[in-house]
Coordinates of C-alpha atoms in Angstrom, one line a residue:
X795 CA 177.6 91.4 9.8
X796 CA 173.9 90.1 8.7
X797 CA 172.6 87.0 9.9
X798 CA 173.1 85.3 6.5
X799 CA 176.5 86.0 6.9
X800 CA 176.8 84.6 10.1
X801 CA 174.9 81.6 8.9
X802 CA 177.5 81.1 6.3
X803 CA 180.1 81.1 8.6
X804 CA 178.7 78.8 11.0
X805 CA 178.1 76.4 8.0
X806 CA 181.5 76.7 7.1
X807 CA 182.7 75.7 10.8
X808 CA 180.6 72.8 10.8
X809 CA 181.8 71.4 7.7
X810 CA 185.1 71.3 9.0
X811 CA 184.3 70.3 12.2
X812 CA 182.3 67.2 10.7
X813 CA 185.1 65.7 8.7
X814 CA 187.5 66.2 11.8
X815 CA 188.5 64.5 14.8
X816 CA 185.5 65.9 16.6
X817 CA 183.2 63.2 14.7
X818 CA 183.4 59.9 16.4
X819 CA 181.2 57.0 15.9
X820 CA 179.4 54.4 18.2
X821 CA 179.6 51.6 15.6
X822 CA 181.1 48.2 15.8
X823 CA 179.1 47.3 18.8
X824 CA 178.1 43.8 19.1
X825 CA 174.2 44.6 19.4
X826 CA 173.6 45.2 15.7
X827 CA 171.0 42.7 15.0
X828 CA 170.2 44.1 11.4
X829 CA 171.8 46.7 9.1
X830 CA 169.9 49.6 7.5
X831 CA 172.5 50.7 5.9
X832 CA 171.5 54.2 6.9
X833 CA 173.5 56.5 8.9
X834 CA 172.4 58.9 11.9
X835 CA 174.3 61.9 13.1
X836 CA 173.7 63.0 16.7
X837 CA 175.1 66.4 17.8
X838 CA 175.5 67.4 21.2
X839 CA 177.3 70.0 23.4
X840 CA 180.5 68.9 25.4
X841 CA 178.2 68.6 28.9
X842 CA 178.7 65.1 30.5
X843 CA 174.9 65.1 30.6
X844 CA 174.3 65.2 26.8
X845 CA 177.2 62.9 26.3
X846 CA 175.4 60.4 28.1
X847 CA 172.1 60.6 26.7
X848 CA 173.6 61.1 22.8
X849 CA 175.8 58.0 23.5
X850 CA 172.9 56.0 25.0
X851 CA 170.4 56.9 22.1
X852 CA 173.4 56.4 19.5
X853 CA 173.8 52.5 20.9
X854 CA 170.3 52.0 20.8
X855 CA 169.8 53.1 17.2
X856 CA 173.0 50.9 16.7
X857 CA 171.5 48.0 18.0
X858 CA 168.5 48.8 15.4
X859 CA 170.8 48.4 12.8
X860 CA 171.8 52.0 12.3
X861 CA 175.3 53.5 11.7
X862 CA 175.5 56.3 14.1
X863 CA 177.9 59.2 14.3
X864 CA 178.2 61.4 17.4
X865 CA 179.4 64.9 17.0
X866 CA 180.5 67.4 19.8
X867 CA 180.1 71.1 19.4
X868 CA 179.3 74.1 21.5
X869 CA 175.8 75.3 22.1
X870 CA 175.3 77.8 19.2
X871 CA 176.6 75.3 16.3
X872 CA 174.7 72.4 17.7
X873 CA 171.5 74.0 17.3
X874 CA 172.6 75.6 14.0
X875 CA 173.8 72.0 12.6
X876 CA 170.2 70.7 13.1
X877 CA 168.3 73.8 11.5
X878 CA 170.6 73.4 8.5
X879 CA 170.0 69.7 8.3
X880 CA 173.9 68.9 8.7
X881 CA 172.8 66.9 11.6
X882 CA 169.9 64.9 12.0
X883 CA 169.3 64.5 15.8
X884 CA 169.9 66.4 19.4
X885 CA 169.1 65.8 22.8
X886 CA 170.3 68.6 24.5
X887 CA 168.0 71.4 24.6
X888 CA 167.3 72.9 28.1
X889 CA 164.3 74.4 28.2
X890 CA 162.7 77.2 28.9
X891 CA 165.5 78.8 30.4
X892 CA 169.2 77.5 29.9
X893 CA 168.7 77.3 25.8
X894 CA 165.5 79.7 25.8
X895 CA 166.8 82.7 23.9
X896 CA 168.9 80.3 21.4
X897 CA 165.6 78.1 20.2
X898 CA 163.9 81.3 19.8
X899 CA 166.5 81.7 16.5
X900 CA 165.9 78.2 15.7
X901 CA 162.9 76.4 16.5
X902 CA 161.1 77.2 13.0
X903 CA 163.6 75.0 11.4
X904 CA 163.5 71.9 13.4
X905 CA 161.4 69.6 14.9
X906 CA 160.3 69.2 18.4
X907 CA 159.9 65.8 19.8
X908 CA 159.2 67.0 23.3
X909 CA 161.1 66.1 26.6
X910 CA 163.4 63.0 27.0
X911 CA 164.1 63.9 30.6
X912 CA 162.0 66.1 33.1
X913 CA 162.9 68.2 36.2
X914 CA 166.3 69.6 35.3
X915 CA 167.0 72.5 37.8
X916 CA 169.7 75.0 38.7
X917 CA 170.3 76.5 41.8
X918 CA 172.5 77.0 45.3
X919 CA 173.8 73.7 46.9
X920 CA 175.2 72.6 50.0
X921 CA 176.5 69.6 51.8
X922 CA 173.6 67.8 53.4
X923 CA 175.2 68.1 56.8
X924 CA 174.8 72.0 56.7
X925 CA 171.8 73.4 59.0
X926 CA 170.1 75.4 56.2
X927 CA 167.5 74.3 53.7
X928 CA 166.9 77.7 51.8
X929 CA 168.6 80.5 50.4
X930 CA 167.1 83.0 52.9
X931 CA 169.0 80.6 55.6
X932 CA 172.3 81.7 54.5
X933 CA 174.2 84.4 56.4
X934 CA 177.7 83.9 57.5
X935 CA 178.4 80.3 56.2
X936 CA 181.3 79.4 54.2
X937 CA 182.9 83.0 54.7
X938 CA 180.0 84.3 52.9
X939 CA 181.3 82.8 49.3
X940 CA 179.6 81.2 47.0
X941 CA 182.0 78.9 44.4
X942 CA 181.0 78.8 41.1
X943 CA 181.9 77.5 37.5
X944 CA 183.1 79.3 34.5
X945 CA 182.0 83.1 34.1
X946 CA 178.9 83.7 31.8
X947 CA 177.7 80.2 32.4
X948 CA 173.9 80.3 32.5
X949 CA 173.9 78.9 36.2
X950 CA 176.2 81.9 37.1
X951 CA 174.0 84.6 35.4
X952 CA 171.1 83.1 37.5
X953 CA 173.4 82.9 40.6
X954 CA 174.4 86.6 40.0
X955 CA 170.5 87.4 39.9
X956 CA 169.6 85.4 43.0
X957 CA 172.4 87.5 45.1
X958 CA 170.8 90.6 43.9
X959 CA 167.6 89.4 44.6
X960 CA 168.1 88.2 48.2
X961 CA 168.9 90.9 50.9
X962 CA 170.9 88.0 53.1
X963 CA 173.3 87.6 49.9
X964 CA 174.1 91.4 49.6
X965 CA 177.4 91.0 51.3
X966 CA 178.3 87.7 49.7
X967 CA 181.0 87.0 46.8
X968 CA 180.7 84.8 43.9
X969 CA 183.8 83.1 42.7
X970 CA 184.2 81.8 39.1
X971 CA 186.9 79.3 39.0
X972 CA 185.8 76.4 36.6
X973 CA 183.3 73.4 36.8
X974 CA 186.3 71.1 37.6
X975 CA 187.7 73.4 40.4
X976 CA 184.4 73.5 42.0
X977 CA 184.1 70.2 42.0
X978 CA 187.5 69.4 43.3
X979 CA 186.9 72.2 46.1
X980 CA 183.4 70.1 46.9
X981 CA 185.0 67.2 47.2
X982 CA 187.7 68.4 49.9
X983 CA 185.2 70.2 51.8
X984 CA 183.1 67.2 52.1
X985 CA 186.1 64.9 53.5
X986 CA 186.8 67.8 55.9
X987 CA 183.3 68.2 56.8
X988 CA 183.7 72.1 56.0
X989 CA 180.9 74.6 55.2
X990 CA 180.7 75.0 51.5
X991 CA 178.3 76.9 49.3
X992 CA 178.2 76.3 45.6
X993 CA 176.6 76.4 42.2
X994 CA 174.8 73.6 41.4
X995 CA 172.7 71.8 38.9
X996 CA 170.9 68.4 38.5
X997 CA 171.3 66.2 36.7
X998 CA 174.7 65.9 37.6
X999 CA 177.0 62.9 38.5
X1000 CA 177.5 64.9 42.2
X1001 CA 174.3 64.4 43.1
X1002 CA 174.9 60.5 43.1
X1003 CA 178.4 60.8 44.3
X1004 CA 178.2 63.2 47.3
X1005 CA 175.6 63.7 49.9
X1006 CA 174.3 67.1 49.1
X1007 CA 171.1 69.3 48.6
X1008 CA 169.6 71.9 46.5
X1009 CA 168.5 74.9 48.6
X1010 CA 165.0 76.3 48.3
X1011 CA 164.7 79.2 46.0
X1012 CA 161.4 81.1 47.4
X1013 CA 161.4 83.9 45.0
X1014 CA 162.0 81.3 42.4
X1015 CA 165.2 83.3 41.0
X1016 CA 166.2 80.3 39.3
X1017 CA 162.8 79.4 37.7
X1018 CA 161.0 76.5 37.7
X1019 CA 162.7 73.2 36.9
X1020 CA 163.6 72.8 33.2
X1021 CA 163.2 69.8 30.7
X1022 CA 165.6 68.4 28.5
X1023 CA 164.3 68.3 24.7
X1024 CA 164.8 66.5 21.6
X1025 CA 164.8 67.9 18.3
X1026 CA 165.2 66.5 15.1
X1027 CA 166.2 68.4 11.4
X1028 CA 163.2 69.2 9.0
X1029 CA 162.7 65.8 7.0
X1030 CA 164.0 63.5 9.4
X1031 CA 160.7 61.6 10.0
X1032 CA 160.0 61.2 6.3
X1033 CA 163.8 59.7 5.4
X1034 CA 164.2 57.9 8.5
X1035 CA 160.7 56.9 10.0
X1036 CA 161.6 54.0 12.2
X1037 CA 164.8 55.8 13.4
X1038 CA 162.7 58.9 14.1
X1039 CA 160.1 56.7 16.3
X1040 CA 163.2 55.4 18.3
X1041 CA 164.0 59.1 19.0
X1042 CA 160.6 60.1 19.9
X1043 CA 160.3 57.3 22.2
X1044 CA 163.4 58.0 24.1
X1045 CA 163.0 59.2 27.6
X1046 CA 164.6 58.4 31.0
X1047 CA 164.9 59.9 34.5
X1048 CA 167.5 62.2 36.2
X1049 CA 168.7 59.2 38.1
X1050 CA 169.4 57.3 34.9
X1051 CA 171.4 60.0 33.3
X1052 CA 173.3 60.5 36.7
X1053 CA 174.3 56.7 36.9
X1054 CA 176.1 57.1 33.6
X1055 CA 177.8 60.2 33.9
X1056 CA 178.9 58.9 37.5
X1057 CA 180.5 55.9 35.9
X1058 CA 181.9 58.1 33.2
X1059 CA 183.6 60.3 36.1
X1060 CA 184.8 57.5 37.8
X1061 CA 186.9 56.2 34.3
X1062 CA 184.6 54.2 32.6
X1063 CA 184.4 55.1 29.0
X1064 CA 181.6 56.9 27.4
X1065 CA 180.5 53.7 25.5
X1066 CA 180.7 51.4 28.0
X1067 CA 179.1 53.4 30.9
X1068 CA 176.1 53.6 28.3
X1069 CA 176.1 50.1 27.4
X1070 CA 176.2 49.2 31.0
X1071 CA 173.2 51.2 31.4
X1072 CA 171.4 49.7 28.5
X1073 CA 172.1 46.3 30.0
X1074 CA 170.7 47.2 33.3
X1075 CA 167.9 49.1 31.9
X1076 CA 166.5 46.4 29.2
X1077 CA 162.8 46.7 29.9
X1078 CA 163.1 50.7 29.3
X1079 CA 165.3 50.1 26.2
X1080 CA 162.8 47.5 24.5
X1081 CA 159.9 49.9 25.1
X1082 CA 161.7 52.3 22.6
X1083 CA 162.3 49.4 20.5
X1084 CA 159.3 47.7 20.3
X1085 CA 157.1 47.3 17.1
X1086 CA 159.4 50.0 15.3
X1087 CA 160.2 47.2 12.5
X1088 CA 157.1 45.2 12.6

């Protein structure tokens, strides 16, 4: 199957997804002070972190008077939808590692607005009460088992590479249950003050919820820290210059994203969690909006 055929198939899938239940709106908030009559479509993958960033940005654009649709799809379709112009904005590109290979295919058909968050990282985590600070400190802890997430995830591939790289991990095993199962096991282990070694990444609400730490990676097997980038479709800046200015200014810290995802995890609905953050960080949000419509 050639590349053109694959793109046609993905395009057809997009057309179905965008008119189905997977499209949802952040309209009808009480924030809108003006109406542009324009609709901005933000696409994201189903990760909590990207739901948080997309919802916050969507509500800010809504405050500026735009109609906003949020679209949740998997990674490949997310990039495809920006490159084909099906969606306008995406704030979910982890670079240079996690989405590096995907971005190579689509970067000429998108506009890179730079990072919206800096310092994202992946590695091996442990509860802070464990007396280890580096991957090289691991020997017989936690029955020589690392609890991972879904098979094939980027963090799992990196962990397999780390186990091959560090001689002290040669006899260790990597389990691959699911993200939810790993987090449930982490919760139980911490409640019982048990040893627990797991695949970790930040931003994630687990670092706000639990007293945990990422082990040092002296050989940099997991790579340097990543940034999360914003991309728009070609022509978006020309079609929506004021919205593009807001999207381009969108930037927040790891602690901001983790506070929103933790609220979501604790049962607050996505939009309320995002709106609460906006209300509590008015100065930051105002800096994204300042002077845009003057």
